Short mmCIF file of C-alpha atoms in Angstrom, two decimals:
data_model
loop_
_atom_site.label_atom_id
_atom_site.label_comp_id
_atom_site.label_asym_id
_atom_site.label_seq_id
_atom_site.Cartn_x
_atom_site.Cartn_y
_atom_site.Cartn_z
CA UNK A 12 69.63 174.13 127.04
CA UNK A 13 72.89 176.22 127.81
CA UNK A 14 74.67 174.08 130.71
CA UNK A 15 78.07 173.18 131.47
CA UNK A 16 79.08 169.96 129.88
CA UNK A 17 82.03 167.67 130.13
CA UNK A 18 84.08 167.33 127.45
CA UNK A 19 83.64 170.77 125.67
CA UNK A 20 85.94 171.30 123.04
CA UNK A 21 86.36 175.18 123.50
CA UNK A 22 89.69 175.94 125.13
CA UNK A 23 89.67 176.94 128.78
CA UNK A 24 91.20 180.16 128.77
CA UNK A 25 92.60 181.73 131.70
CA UNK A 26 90.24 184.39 132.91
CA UNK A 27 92.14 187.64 132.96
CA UNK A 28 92.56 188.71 136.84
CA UNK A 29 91.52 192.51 137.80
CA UNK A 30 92.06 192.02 141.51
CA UNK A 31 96.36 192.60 142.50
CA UNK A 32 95.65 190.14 145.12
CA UNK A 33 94.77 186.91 143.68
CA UNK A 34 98.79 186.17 143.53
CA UNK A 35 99.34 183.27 141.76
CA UNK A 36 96.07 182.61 140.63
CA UNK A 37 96.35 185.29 138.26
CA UNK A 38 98.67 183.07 136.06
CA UNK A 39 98.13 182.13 132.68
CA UNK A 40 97.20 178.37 131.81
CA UNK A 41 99.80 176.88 129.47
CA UNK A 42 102.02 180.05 130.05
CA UNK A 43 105.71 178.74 131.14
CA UNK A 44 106.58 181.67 133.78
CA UNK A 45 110.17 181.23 135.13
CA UNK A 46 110.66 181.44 139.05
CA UNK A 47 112.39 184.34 139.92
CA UNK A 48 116.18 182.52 140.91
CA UNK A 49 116.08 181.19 137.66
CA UNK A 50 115.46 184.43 135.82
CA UNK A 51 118.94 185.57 138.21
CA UNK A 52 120.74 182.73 136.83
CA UNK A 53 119.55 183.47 133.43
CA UNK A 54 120.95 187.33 133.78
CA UNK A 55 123.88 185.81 135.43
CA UNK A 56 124.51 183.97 132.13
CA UNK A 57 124.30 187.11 130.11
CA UNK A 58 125.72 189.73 132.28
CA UNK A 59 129.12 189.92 133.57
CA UNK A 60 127.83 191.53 136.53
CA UNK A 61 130.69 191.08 139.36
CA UNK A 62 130.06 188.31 141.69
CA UNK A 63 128.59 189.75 145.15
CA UNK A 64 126.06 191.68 143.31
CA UNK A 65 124.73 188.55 142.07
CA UNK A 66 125.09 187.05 144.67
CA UNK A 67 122.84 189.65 146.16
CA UNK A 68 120.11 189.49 143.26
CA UNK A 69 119.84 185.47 143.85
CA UNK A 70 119.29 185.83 147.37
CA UNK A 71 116.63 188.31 147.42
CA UNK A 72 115.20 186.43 144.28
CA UNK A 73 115.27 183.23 146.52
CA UNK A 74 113.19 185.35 149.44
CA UNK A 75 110.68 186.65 146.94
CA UNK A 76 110.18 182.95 145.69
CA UNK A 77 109.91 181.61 149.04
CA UNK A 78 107.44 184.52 150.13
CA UNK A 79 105.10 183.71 146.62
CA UNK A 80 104.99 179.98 147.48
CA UNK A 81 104.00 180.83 151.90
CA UNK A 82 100.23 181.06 149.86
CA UNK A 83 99.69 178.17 148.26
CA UNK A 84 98.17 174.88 148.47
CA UNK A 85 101.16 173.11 148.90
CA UNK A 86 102.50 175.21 152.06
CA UNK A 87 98.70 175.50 153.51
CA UNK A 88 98.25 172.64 156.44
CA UNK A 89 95.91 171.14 158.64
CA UNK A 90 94.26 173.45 160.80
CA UNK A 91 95.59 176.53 159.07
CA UNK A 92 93.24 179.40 159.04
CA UNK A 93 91.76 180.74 155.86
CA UNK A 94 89.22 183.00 154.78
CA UNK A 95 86.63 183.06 151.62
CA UNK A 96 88.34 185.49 148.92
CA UNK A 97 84.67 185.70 147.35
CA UNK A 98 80.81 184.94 148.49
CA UNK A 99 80.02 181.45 147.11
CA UNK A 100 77.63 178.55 147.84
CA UNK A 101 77.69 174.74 148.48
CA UNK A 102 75.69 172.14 148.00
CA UNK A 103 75.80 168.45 149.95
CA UNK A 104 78.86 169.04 150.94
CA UNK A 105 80.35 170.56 148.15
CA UNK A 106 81.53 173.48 146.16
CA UNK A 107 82.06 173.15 142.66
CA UNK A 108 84.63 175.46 140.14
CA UNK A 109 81.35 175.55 138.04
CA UNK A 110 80.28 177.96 140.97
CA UNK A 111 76.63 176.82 140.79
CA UNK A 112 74.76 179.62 142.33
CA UNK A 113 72.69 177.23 144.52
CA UNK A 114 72.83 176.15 148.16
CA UNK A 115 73.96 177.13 151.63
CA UNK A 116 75.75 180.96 151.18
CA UNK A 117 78.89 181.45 152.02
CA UNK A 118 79.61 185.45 152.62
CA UNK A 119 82.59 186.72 151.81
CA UNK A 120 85.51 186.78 154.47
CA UNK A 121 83.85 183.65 156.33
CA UNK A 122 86.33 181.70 158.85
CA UNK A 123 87.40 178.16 157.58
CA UNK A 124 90.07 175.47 158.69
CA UNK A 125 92.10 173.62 156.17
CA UNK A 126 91.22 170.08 156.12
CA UNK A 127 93.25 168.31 153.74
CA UNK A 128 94.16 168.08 149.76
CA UNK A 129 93.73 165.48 146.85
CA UNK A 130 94.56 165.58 143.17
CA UNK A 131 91.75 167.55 142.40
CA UNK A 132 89.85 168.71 145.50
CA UNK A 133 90.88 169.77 149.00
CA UNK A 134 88.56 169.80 151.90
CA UNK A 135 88.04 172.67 154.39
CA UNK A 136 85.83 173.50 157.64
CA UNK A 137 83.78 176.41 158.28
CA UNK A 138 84.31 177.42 161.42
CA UNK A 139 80.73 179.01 162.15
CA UNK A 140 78.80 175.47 161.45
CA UNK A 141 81.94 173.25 162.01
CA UNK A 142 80.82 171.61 158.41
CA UNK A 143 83.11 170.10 156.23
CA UNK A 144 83.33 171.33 152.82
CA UNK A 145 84.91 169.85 149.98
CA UNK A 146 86.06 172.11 147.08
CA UNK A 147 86.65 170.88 143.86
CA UNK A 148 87.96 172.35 140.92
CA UNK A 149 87.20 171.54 137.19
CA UNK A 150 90.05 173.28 135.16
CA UNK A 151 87.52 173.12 132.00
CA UNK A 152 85.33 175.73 134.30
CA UNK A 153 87.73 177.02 136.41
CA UNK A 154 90.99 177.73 134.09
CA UNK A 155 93.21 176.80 136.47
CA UNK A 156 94.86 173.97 138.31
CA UNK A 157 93.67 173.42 141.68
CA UNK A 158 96.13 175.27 143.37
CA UNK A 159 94.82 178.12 141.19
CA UNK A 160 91.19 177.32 142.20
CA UNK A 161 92.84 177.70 146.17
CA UNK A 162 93.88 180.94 145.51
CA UNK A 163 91.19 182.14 144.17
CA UNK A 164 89.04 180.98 146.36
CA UNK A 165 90.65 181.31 149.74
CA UNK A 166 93.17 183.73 151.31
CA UNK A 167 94.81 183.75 155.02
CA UNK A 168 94.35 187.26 155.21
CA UNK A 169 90.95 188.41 155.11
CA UNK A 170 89.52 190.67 151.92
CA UNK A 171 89.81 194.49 152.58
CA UNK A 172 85.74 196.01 151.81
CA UNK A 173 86.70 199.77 152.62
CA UNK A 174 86.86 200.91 149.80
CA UNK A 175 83.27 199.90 148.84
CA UNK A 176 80.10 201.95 149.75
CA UNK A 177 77.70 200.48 152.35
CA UNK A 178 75.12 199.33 149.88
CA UNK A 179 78.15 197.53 147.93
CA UNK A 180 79.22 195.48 151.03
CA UNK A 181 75.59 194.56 151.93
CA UNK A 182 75.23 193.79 148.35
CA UNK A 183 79.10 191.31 148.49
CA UNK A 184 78.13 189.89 151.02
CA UNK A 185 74.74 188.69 150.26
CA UNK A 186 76.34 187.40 146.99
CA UNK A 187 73.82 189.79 144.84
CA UNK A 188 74.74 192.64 142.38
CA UNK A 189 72.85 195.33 141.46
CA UNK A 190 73.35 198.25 138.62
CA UNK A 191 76.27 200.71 138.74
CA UNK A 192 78.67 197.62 140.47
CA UNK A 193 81.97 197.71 139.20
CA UNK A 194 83.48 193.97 138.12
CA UNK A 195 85.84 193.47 140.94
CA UNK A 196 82.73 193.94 143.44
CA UNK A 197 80.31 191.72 140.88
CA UNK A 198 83.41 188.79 141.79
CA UNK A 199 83.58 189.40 145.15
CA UNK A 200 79.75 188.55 145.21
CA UNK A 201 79.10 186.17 142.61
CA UNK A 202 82.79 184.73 142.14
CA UNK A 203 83.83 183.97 138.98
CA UNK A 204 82.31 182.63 135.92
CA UNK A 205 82.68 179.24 134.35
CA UNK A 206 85.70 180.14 131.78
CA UNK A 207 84.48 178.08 129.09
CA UNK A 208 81.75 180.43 128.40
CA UNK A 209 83.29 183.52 129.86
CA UNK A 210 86.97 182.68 128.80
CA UNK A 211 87.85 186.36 130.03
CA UNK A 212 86.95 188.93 132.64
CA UNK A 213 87.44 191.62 129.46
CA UNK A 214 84.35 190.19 128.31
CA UNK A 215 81.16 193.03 128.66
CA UNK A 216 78.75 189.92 129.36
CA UNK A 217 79.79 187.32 132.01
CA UNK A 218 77.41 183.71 132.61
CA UNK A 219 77.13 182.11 135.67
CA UNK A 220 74.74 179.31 136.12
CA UNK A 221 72.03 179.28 138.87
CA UNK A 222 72.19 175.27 138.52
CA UNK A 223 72.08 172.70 135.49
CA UNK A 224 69.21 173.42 134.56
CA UNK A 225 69.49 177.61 134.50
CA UNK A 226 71.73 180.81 133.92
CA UNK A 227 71.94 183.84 134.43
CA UNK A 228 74.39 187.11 132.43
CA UNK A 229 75.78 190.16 133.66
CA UNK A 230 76.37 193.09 130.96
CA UNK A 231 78.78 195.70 131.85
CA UNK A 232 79.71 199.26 130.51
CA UNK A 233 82.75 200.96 131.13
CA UNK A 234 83.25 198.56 134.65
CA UNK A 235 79.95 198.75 135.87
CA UNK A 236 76.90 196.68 135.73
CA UNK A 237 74.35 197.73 133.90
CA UNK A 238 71.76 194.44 133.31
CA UNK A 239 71.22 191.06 134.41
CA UNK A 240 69.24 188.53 132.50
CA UNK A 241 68.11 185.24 133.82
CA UNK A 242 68.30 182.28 131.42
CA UNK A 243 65.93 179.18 131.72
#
């Protein structure tokens, strides 16, 4: 039976990002990326560039570093407001980086309230119910740490649909995809898949799994869905 399992031995991957807004989410596991002052102080060491120009460069490096962090987990706090990047479900409480397709919905763009954080969950409310929801990540699914998982999952700026047709945004937002659906509206309604069988979003077949016990693929061509298959 085809299930996630603890323990697999297949690297984690990080699942190559098509949406420009997933900011730091969209970096790669294991991959050392320098902040931006220290790439200035790096230049600064090779370059005999005269002083108030660098000067310049580090403080407008320092900005953009300050402006990259304002998103993530560590500078989100209680009672912030933050909205669901994707359509996703929970179950008892809970929403798993295996992104079990099972539960109470969650459309995309929903209202929540950060709760609070731990070392490998953080806890939010949904504003329509006023449930608590705890989200936890599993880097062997997921790819990424858990502030990755955050900002994937959650934004404080609500997802733009415009640019999607009518039957698309129905479709997004009743976390279903249907053929012809590009891959960046397939995330915003399924989410993504479990990395350690989809390792990237390159792939032309991505698995999600309805539960334990049951998956499901999407085949693309060319960016757009063309089959779905349900697995028992």
């Amino acid at each position: 039976m085809d299930r996630p399992a603890r323990g697999t031995d297949q690297a984690c991957a990080r699942q190559d990002g098509n949406d420009s807004r997933s900011r730091g989410a969209q970096t790669k596991v294991g991959l050392y990326v320098p902040s931006y002052p220290t790439l200035v102080l790096r230049l600064m060491k090779i370059h005999q560039y005269p002083t108030v120009v660098l000067l310049f460069l580090f403080s407008i490096a320092v900005l953009a570093e300050n402006t990259k962090e304002s998103h993530s987990l560590k500078q989100t706090t209680k009672g912030d407001i933050l909205y669901s990047r994707f359509t996703f479900h929970f179950l008892k409480g809970k929403h798993t980086s295996t992104n079990y397709r099972k539960g109470t919905l969650i459309p995309i763009n929903s209202k929540f309230e950060f709760v609070k954080t731990s070392w490998r969950s953080f806890k939010v409310k949904y504003v329509e119910s006023g449930q608590i929801i705890e989200i936890e990540n599993k880097k062997e699914y997921s790819g990424v740490d858990l502030n990755g998982y955050y900002l994937k999952v959650f934004s404080k700026d609500k997802t733009v649909l415009s640019s999607f047709t009518e039957t698309e945004r129905q479709n997004i937002i009743s976390g279903s995809v249907f053929s012809g659906m590009s891959k960046k509206g397939a995330i915003l309604a399924l989410g993504y898949p479990p990395v350690h069988r989809t390792p990237s979003l390159n792939n032309p077949i991505w698995r999600y799994w309805n539960s334990k016990l049951g998956t499901f693929t999407v085949q693309f061509l060319d960016d757009k869905t063309i089959e779905l298959n349900s697995i028992k």
